Short mmCIF file of C-alpha atoms in Angstrom, two decimals:
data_model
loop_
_atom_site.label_atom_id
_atom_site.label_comp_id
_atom_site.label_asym_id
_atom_site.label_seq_id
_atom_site.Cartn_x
_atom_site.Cartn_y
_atom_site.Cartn_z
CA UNK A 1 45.23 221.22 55.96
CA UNK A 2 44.86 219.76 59.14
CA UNK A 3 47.12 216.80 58.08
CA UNK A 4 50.27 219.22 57.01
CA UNK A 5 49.51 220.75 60.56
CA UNK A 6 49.72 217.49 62.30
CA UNK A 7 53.12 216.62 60.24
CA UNK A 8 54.32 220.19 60.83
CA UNK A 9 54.16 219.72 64.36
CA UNK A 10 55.22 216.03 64.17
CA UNK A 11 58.59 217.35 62.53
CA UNK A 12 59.27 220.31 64.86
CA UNK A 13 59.24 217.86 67.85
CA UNK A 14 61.49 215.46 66.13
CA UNK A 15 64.04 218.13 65.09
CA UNK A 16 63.57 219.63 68.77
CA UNK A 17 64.31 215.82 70.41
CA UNK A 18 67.43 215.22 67.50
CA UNK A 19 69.40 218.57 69.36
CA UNK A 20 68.86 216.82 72.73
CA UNK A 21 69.94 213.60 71.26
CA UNK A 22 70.22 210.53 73.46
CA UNK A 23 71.41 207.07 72.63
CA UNK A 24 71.67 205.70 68.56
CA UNK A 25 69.20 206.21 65.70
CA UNK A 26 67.17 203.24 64.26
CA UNK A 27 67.36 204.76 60.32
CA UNK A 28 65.43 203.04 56.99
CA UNK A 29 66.43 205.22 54.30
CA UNK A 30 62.84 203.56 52.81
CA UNK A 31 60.80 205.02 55.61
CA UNK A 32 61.68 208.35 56.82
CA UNK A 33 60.03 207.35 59.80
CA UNK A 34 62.49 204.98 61.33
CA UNK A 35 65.07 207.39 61.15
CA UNK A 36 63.31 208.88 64.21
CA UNK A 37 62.18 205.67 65.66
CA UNK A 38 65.08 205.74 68.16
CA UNK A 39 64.45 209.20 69.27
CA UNK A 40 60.85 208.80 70.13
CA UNK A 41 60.88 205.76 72.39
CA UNK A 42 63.42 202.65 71.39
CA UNK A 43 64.21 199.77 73.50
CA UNK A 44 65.33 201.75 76.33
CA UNK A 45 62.55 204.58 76.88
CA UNK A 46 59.85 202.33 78.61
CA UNK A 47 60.25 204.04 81.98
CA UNK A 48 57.68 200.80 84.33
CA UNK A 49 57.65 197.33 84.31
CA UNK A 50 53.73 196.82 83.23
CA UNK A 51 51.34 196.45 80.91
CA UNK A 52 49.35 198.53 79.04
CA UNK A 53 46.62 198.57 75.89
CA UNK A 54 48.02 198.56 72.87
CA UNK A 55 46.43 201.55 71.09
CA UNK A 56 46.88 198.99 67.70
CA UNK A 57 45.19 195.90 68.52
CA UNK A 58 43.57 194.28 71.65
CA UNK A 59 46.96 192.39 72.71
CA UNK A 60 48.70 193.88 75.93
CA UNK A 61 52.24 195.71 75.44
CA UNK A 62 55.08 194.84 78.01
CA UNK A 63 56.51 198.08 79.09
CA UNK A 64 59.65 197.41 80.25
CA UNK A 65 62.62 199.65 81.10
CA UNK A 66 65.69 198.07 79.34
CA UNK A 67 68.18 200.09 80.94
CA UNK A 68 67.50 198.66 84.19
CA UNK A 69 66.60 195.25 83.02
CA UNK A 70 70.05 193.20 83.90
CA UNK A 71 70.69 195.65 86.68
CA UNK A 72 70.76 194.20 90.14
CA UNK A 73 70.24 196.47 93.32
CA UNK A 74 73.61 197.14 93.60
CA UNK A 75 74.51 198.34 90.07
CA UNK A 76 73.12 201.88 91.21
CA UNK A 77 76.61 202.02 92.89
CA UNK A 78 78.48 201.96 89.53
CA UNK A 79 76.72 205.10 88.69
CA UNK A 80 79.46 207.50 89.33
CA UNK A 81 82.02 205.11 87.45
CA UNK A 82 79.76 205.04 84.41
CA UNK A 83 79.66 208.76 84.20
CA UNK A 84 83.72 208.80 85.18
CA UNK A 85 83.96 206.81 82.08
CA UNK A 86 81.78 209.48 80.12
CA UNK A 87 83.96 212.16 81.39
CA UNK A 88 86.88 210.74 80.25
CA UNK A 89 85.78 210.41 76.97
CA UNK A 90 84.42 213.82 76.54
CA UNK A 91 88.06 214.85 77.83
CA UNK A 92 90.08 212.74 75.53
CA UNK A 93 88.20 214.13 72.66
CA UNK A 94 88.49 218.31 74.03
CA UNK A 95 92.17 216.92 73.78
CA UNK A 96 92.24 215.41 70.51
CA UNK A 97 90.23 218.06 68.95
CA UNK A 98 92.70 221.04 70.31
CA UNK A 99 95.83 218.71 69.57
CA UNK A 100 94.40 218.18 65.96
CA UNK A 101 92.97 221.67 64.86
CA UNK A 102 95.30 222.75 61.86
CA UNK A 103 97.59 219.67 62.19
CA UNK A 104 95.41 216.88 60.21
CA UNK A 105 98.87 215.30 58.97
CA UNK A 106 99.82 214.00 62.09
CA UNK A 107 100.52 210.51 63.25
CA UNK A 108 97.20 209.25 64.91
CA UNK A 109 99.07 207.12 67.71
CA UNK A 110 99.25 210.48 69.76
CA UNK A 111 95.59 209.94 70.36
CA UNK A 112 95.90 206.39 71.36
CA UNK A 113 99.04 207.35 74.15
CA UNK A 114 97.01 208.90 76.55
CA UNK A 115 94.12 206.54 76.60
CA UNK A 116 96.45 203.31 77.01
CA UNK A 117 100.02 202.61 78.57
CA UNK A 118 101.94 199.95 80.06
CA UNK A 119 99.89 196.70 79.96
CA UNK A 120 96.96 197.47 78.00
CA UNK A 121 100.04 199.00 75.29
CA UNK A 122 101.54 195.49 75.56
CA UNK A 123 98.46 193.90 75.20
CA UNK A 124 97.31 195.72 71.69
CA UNK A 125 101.16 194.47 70.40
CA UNK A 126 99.50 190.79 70.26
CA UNK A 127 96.16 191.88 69.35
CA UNK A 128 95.60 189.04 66.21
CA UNK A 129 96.79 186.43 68.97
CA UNK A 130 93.65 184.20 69.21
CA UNK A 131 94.32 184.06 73.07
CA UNK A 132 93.82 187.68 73.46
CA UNK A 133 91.97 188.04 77.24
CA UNK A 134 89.33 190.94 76.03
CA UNK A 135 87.80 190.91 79.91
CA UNK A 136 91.87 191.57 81.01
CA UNK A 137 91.98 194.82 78.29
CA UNK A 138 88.92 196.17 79.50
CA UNK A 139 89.98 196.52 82.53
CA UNK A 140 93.65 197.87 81.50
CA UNK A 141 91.62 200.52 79.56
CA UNK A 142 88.88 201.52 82.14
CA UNK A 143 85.97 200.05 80.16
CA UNK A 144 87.03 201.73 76.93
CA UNK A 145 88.10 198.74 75.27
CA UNK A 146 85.79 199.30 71.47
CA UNK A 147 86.79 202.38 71.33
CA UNK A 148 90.61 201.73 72.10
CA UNK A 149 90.73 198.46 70.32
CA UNK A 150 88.62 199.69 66.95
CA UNK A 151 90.80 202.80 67.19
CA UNK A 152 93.73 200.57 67.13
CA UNK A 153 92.98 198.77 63.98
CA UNK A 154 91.25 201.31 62.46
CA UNK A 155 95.03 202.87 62.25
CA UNK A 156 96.73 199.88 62.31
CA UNK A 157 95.06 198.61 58.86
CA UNK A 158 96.45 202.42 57.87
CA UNK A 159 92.60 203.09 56.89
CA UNK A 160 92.27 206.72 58.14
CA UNK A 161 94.99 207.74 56.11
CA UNK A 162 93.24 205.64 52.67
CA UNK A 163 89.94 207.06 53.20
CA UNK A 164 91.05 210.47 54.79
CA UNK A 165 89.22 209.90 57.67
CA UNK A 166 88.80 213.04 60.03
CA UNK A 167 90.48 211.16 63.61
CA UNK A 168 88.32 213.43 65.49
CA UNK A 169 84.87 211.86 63.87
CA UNK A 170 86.63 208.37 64.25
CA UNK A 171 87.37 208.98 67.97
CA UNK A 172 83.94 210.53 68.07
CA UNK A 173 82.00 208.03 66.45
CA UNK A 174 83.58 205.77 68.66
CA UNK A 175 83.16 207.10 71.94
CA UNK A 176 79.22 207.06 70.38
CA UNK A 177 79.02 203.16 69.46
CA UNK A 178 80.37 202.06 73.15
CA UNK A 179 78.24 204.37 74.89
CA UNK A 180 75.32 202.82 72.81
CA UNK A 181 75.64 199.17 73.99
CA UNK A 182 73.88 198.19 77.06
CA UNK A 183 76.37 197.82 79.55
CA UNK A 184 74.35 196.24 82.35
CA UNK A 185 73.35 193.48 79.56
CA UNK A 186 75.54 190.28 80.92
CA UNK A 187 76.37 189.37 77.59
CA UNK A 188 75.36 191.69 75.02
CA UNK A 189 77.64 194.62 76.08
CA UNK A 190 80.44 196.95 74.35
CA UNK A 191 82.82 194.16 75.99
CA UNK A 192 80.98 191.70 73.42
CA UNK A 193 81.43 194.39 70.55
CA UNK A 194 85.63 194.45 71.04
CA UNK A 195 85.96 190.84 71.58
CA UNK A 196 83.96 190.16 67.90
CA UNK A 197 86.05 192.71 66.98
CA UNK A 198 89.34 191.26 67.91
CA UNK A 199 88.31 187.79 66.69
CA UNK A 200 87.22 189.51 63.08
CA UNK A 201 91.39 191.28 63.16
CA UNK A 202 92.20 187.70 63.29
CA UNK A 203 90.26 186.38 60.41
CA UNK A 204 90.92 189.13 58.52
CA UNK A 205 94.76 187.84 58.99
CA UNK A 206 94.20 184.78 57.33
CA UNK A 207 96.05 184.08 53.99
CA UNK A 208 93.17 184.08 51.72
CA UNK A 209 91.72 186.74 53.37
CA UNK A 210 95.04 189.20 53.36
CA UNK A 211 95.71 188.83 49.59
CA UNK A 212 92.43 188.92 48.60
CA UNK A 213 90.50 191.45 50.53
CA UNK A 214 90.28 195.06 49.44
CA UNK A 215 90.74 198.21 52.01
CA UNK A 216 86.87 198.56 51.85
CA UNK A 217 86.69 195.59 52.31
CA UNK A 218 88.83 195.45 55.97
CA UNK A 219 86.93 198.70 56.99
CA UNK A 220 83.33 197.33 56.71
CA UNK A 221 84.55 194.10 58.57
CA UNK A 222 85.93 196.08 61.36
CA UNK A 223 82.95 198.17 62.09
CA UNK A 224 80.41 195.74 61.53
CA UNK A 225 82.35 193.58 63.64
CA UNK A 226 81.78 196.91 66.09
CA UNK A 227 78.32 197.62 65.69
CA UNK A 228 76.81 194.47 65.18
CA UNK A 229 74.83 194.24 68.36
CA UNK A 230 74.68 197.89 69.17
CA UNK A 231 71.67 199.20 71.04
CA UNK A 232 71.25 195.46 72.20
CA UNK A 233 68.23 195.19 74.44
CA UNK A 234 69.30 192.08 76.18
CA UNK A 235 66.17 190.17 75.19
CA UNK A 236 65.82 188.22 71.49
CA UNK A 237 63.62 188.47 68.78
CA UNK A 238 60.57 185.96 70.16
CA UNK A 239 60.58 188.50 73.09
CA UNK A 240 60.11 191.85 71.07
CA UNK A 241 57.37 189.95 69.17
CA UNK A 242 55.07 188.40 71.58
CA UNK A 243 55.35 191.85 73.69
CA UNK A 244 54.19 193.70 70.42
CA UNK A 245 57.07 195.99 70.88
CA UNK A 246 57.16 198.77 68.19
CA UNK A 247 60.45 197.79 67.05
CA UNK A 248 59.05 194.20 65.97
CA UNK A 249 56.13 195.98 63.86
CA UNK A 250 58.78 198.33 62.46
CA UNK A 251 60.87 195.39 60.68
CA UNK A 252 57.45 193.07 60.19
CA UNK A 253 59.02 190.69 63.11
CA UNK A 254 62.20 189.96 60.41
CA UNK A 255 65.54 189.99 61.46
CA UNK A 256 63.90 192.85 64.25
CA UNK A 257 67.37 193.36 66.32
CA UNK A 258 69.58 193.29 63.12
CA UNK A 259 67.88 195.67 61.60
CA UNK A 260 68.26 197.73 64.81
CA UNK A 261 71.69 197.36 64.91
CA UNK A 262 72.33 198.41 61.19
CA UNK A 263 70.02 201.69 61.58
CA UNK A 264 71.46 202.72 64.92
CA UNK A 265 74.88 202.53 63.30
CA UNK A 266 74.09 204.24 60.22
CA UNK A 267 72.29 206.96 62.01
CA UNK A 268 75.49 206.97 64.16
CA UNK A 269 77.45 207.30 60.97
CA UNK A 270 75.66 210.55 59.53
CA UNK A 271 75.56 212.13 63.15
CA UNK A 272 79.22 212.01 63.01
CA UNK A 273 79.51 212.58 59.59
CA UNK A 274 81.78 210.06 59.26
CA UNK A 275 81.89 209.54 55.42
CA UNK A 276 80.37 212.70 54.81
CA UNK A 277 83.55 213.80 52.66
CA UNK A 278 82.84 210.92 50.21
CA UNK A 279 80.74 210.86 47.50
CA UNK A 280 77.13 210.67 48.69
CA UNK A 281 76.84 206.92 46.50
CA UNK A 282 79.83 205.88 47.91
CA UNK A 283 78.34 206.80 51.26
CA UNK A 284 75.51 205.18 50.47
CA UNK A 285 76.89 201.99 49.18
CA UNK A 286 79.14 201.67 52.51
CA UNK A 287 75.93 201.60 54.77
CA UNK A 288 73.89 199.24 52.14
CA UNK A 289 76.94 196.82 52.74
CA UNK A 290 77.55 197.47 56.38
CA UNK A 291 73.91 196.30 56.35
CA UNK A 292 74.62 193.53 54.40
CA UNK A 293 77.05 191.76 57.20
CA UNK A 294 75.23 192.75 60.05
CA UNK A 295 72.00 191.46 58.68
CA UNK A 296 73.89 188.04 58.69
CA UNK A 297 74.38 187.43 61.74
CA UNK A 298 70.59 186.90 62.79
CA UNK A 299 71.16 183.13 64.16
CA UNK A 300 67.68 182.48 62.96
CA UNK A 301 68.94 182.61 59.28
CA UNK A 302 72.40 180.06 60.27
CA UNK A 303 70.88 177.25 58.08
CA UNK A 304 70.46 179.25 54.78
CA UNK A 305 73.99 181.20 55.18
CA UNK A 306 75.64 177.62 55.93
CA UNK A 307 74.11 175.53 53.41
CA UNK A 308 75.43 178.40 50.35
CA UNK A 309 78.96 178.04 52.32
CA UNK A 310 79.00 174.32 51.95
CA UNK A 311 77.60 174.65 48.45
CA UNK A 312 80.31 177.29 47.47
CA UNK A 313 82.93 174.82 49.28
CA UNK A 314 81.55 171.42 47.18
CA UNK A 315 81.81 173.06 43.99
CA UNK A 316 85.45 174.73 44.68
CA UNK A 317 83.83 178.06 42.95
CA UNK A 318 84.53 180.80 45.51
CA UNK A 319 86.86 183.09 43.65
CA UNK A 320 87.89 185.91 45.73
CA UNK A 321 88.73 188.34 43.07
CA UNK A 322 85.13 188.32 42.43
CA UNK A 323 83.28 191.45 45.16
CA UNK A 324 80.09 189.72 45.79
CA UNK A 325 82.26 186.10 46.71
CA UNK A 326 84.89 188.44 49.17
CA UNK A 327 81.65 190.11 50.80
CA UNK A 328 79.79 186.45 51.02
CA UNK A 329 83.28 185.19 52.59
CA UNK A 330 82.97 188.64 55.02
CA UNK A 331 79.65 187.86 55.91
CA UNK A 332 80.93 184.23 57.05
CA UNK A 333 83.98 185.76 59.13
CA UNK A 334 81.57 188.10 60.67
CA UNK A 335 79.04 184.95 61.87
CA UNK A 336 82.11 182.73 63.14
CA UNK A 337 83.62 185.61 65.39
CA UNK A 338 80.02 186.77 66.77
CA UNK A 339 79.66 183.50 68.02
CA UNK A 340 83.15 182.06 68.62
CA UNK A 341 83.64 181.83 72.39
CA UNK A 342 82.96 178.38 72.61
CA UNK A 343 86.09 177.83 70.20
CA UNK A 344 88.39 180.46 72.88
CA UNK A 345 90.68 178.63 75.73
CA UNK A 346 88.49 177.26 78.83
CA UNK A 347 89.11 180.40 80.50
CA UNK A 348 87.64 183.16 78.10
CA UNK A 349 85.06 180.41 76.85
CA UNK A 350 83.90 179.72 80.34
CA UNK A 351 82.91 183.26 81.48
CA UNK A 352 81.50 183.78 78.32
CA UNK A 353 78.98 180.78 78.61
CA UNK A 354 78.12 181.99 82.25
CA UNK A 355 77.22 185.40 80.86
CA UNK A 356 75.24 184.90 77.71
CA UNK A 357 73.35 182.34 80.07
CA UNK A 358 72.37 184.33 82.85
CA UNK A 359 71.05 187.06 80.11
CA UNK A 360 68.40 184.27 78.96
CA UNK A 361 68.16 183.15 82.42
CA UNK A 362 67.10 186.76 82.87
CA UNK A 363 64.79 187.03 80.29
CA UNK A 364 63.27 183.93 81.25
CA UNK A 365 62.37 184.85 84.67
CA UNK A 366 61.03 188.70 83.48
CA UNK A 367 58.72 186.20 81.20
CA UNK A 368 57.56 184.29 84.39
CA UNK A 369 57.11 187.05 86.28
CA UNK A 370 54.75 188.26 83.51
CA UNK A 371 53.09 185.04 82.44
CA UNK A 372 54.79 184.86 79.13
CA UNK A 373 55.70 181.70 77.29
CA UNK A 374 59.25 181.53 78.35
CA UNK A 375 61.76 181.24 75.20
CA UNK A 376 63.93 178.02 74.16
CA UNK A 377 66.85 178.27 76.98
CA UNK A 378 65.80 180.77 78.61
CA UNK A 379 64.31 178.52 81.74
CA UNK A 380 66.54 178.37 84.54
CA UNK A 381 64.53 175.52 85.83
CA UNK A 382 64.83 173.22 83.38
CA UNK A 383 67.95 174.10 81.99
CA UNK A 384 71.72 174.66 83.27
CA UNK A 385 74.41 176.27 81.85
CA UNK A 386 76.31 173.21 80.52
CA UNK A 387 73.28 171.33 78.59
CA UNK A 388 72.49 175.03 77.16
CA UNK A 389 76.33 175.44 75.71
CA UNK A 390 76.85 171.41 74.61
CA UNK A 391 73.58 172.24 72.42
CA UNK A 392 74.97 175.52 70.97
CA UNK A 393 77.71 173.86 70.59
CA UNK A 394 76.82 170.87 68.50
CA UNK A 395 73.59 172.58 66.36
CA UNK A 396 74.82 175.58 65.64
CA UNK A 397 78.88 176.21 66.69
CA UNK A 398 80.58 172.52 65.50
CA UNK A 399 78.87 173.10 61.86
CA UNK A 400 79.72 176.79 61.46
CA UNK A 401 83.59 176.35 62.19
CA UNK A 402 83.96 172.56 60.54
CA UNK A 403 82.77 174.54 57.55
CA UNK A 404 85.19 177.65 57.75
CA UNK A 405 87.79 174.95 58.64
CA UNK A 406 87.46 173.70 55.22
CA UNK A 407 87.71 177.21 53.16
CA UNK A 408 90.57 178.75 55.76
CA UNK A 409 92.39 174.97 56.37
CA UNK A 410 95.19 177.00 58.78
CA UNK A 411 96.44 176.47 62.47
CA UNK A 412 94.31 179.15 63.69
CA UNK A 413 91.34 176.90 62.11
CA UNK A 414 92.43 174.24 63.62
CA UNK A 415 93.08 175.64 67.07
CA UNK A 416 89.37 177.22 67.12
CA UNK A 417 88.14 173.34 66.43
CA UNK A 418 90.52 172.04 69.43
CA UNK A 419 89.60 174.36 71.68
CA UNK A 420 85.54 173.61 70.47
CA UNK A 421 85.79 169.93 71.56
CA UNK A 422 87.91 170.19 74.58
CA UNK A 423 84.92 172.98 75.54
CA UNK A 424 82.49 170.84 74.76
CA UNK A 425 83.98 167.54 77.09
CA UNK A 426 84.39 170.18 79.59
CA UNK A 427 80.96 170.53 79.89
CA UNK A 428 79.63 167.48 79.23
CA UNK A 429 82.26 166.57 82.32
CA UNK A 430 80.24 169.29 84.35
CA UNK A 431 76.59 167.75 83.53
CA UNK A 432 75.27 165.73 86.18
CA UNK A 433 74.95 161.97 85.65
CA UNK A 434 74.80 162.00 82.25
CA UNK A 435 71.38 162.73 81.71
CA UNK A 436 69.48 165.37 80.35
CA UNK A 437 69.41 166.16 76.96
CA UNK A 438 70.20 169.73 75.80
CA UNK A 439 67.99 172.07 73.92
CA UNK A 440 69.23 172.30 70.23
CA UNK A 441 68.46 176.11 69.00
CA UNK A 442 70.37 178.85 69.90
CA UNK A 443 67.28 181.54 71.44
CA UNK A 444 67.31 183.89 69.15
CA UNK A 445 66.16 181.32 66.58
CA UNK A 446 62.39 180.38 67.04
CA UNK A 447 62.42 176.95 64.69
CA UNK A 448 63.74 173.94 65.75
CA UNK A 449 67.17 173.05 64.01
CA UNK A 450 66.82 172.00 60.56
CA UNK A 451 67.85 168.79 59.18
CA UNK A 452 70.64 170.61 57.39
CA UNK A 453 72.05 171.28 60.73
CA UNK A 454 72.07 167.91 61.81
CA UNK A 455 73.46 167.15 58.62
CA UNK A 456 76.53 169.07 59.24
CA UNK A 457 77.13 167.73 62.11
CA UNK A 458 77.33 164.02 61.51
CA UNK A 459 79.68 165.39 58.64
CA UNK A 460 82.01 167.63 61.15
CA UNK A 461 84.66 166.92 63.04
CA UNK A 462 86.97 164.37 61.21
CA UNK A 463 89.90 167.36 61.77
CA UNK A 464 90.46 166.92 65.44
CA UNK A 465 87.10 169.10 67.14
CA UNK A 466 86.99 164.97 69.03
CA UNK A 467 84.24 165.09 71.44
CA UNK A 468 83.31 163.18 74.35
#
């Protein structure tokens, strides 16, 4: 009796916190649980930098406030732009909702108008160009540039008409997934999120992807490409773990911030009720698969993914006509543009590097400051931005996109592998004297690079990715 009590209660509070909502939903259709997980104290909700008992276990749990963990003192300024921003949104979707009620035929470039013009319009007409400056749109588009890019291709790709999408729940669901990411992370931020996005529009272009890939197909792509990182805490795996953070014992320390990602976008999905006019299996199926691709892109796994690619690729028996080979060849497209900046002209490339660096940096200093083992990379002291990118670069970038060369043998291929080794002599131009050696592992990954890795690598490159 007392048990049901306890539960009673448990759910009342739950249902109470889901009406005051705030921030995405960590969901495990296999343990009811984790479907309030996000609700009740996620990554962000740690309100001091501390630590305290862990009511489990004897080891200490870092509370740390992940909102204000890449913030500097003078973010608290940008306050009043962040909730402009907010504003907006909540306008454009009043105006949307009153322009759409009893009209559900209409062109959906209406919406789009009013939330882009001149440049940032110009800009979304050369969207699959693989020179496309995603820091330049989000300015034209006052930091809105997931929602106005994903809206764009979402239409564009003529899926909201094929699925009889509700434009509304798209905007909505949206306006939801950018306002999820982090956007005082350095790196992983909603500007991330639309620049995977736009690289994914650009694989999806590719002639064996066009003819072969179905209209599910493109739509899964594009929002895992969107919600791959989402609810990001700007620390990696190794971090979540060693602070016992509740997230790590949710997913049993596996693929912890994929997992994260793919629940806080599926509870996002149901919230808006995106798919909620499909069949419940279809429903169901989308989010298994959605799942599927963003599960892939945990770095840590980059070994087994590659090794089946270059095993599909020696025996010449990827046949796209076949559902599980398209979604294998998704999951690929979906690793290469989540980590393709190194392959991006010098100037895109560059502040990306700087970014994702001073987020380990970051983390790497909060682990200092709290006598942690500091992560792979994430030492400021010992490390420097160049020897950290000519590492990524040659352990886990150079095999990835060699590989991909060899199924998608096109210009844009090719270009990504220029652009890789003139990236790569840029840096090792920048190193001083040449003389350390760089880290191999990316830092989400804990293991040392396997031999398969190094493997690749002596195999890569006889296309053109020259290196100094």
């Amino acid at each position: 009796m007392g048990i049901v009590l306890i539960w009673t209660v448990i759910v009342i509070l739950v249902r109470w916190i889901f009406a005051k909502r705030r921030g995405a939903i960590s969901y495990d259709s296999s343990d009811q649980t984790a479907l309030y997980i996000r609700m009740l104290g996620d990554v962000r909700v740690r309100s001091q930098v501390g630590f305290e008992p862990e009511r489990r276990g004897s080891h200490p749990y870092l509370c740390i406030d992940f909102r204000t963990l890449h913030s500097h003192a003078e973010s608290t300024g940008t306050l009043p732009t962040r909730r402009i921003r907010r504003l907006f949104s909540f306008q454009r979707h009043l105006h949307s909702s009153r322009l759409l009620r009893g009209t559900p035929h209409q062109n959906p470039l209406h919406i789009l108008d009013e939330d882009y013009s001149g440049q940032a319009k110009c800009m979304l007409e050369k969207v699959g160009s693989w020179n496309f400056d995603i820091f330049l749109f989000d300015r034209l588009t006052n930091g809105n540039a997931l929602i106005t890019l994903t809206f764009h291709l979402i239409n564009h790709y003529g899926l909201i008409e094929l699925f009889q999408l509700d434009m509304v729940k798209v905007h909505r669901f949206l306006v939801m997934v950018q306002e999820d990411y982090h956007n005082q992370n350095p790196y992983h931020n909603a500007v991330h999120a639309a620049d995977v996005t736009q690289a994914m529009h650009c694989y999806l272009k590719e002639p064996k992807l066009s003819k072969s890939l179905t209209s599910c197909d493109i739509l899964l792509g594009l929002l895992a490409a969107a919600t791959h990182d989402l609810d990001h805490p700007g620390v990696n795996q190794p971090f979540l773990i060693k602070t016992n953070h509740h997230l790590a014992a949710l997913y049993r320390n596996t693929s912890v911030l994929e997992n994260h990602h793919w629940r806080s976008a599926v509870g996002l999905l149901r919230e808006t009720e995106l798919f909620s006019h499909l069949p419940a299996e279809d429903g169901l199926n989308l989010e298994r698969q959605l799942g599927s691709l963003i599960l892939a892109t945990d770095i840590s796994r980059q070994n087994e993914y590659l090794s089946k690619f270059r095993t599909h690729l020696d025996q010449d028996d990827l046949c796209l006509g076949n559902a599980a080979h398209r979604h294998f060849v998704l999951q690929m497209a979906l690793k290469c543009a989540d980590i393709c900046n190194p392959c991006r002209p010098w100037e895109l490339s560059k502040q990306w590097s700087e970014k994702v660096t001073e987020e380990f940096f970051h983390q790497g200093d909060i682990e200092k400051k709290h006598k942690l083992e500091v992560s792979p990379l994430c030492d400021s002291e010992t490390n420097t931005i160049g020897n950290v990118q000519i590492g990524f670069m040659t352990y886990v970038v150079e095999p990835l996109f060699v590989e991909w060369a060899r199924f998608s043998d096109t210009c844009l291929s090719q270009t990504m592998l220029g652009h890789l080794g003139l990236n790569k002599a840029s840096w090792c131009s920048l190193l001083p004297e040449a003389g350390g050696s760089s880290e191999e592992p990316e830092p989400e990954a804990e293991a040392e690079p396997a031999p398969a890795a190094e493997e690749a690598n002596s195999r890569a490159l006889p296309q053109g990715s020259q290196t100094s």
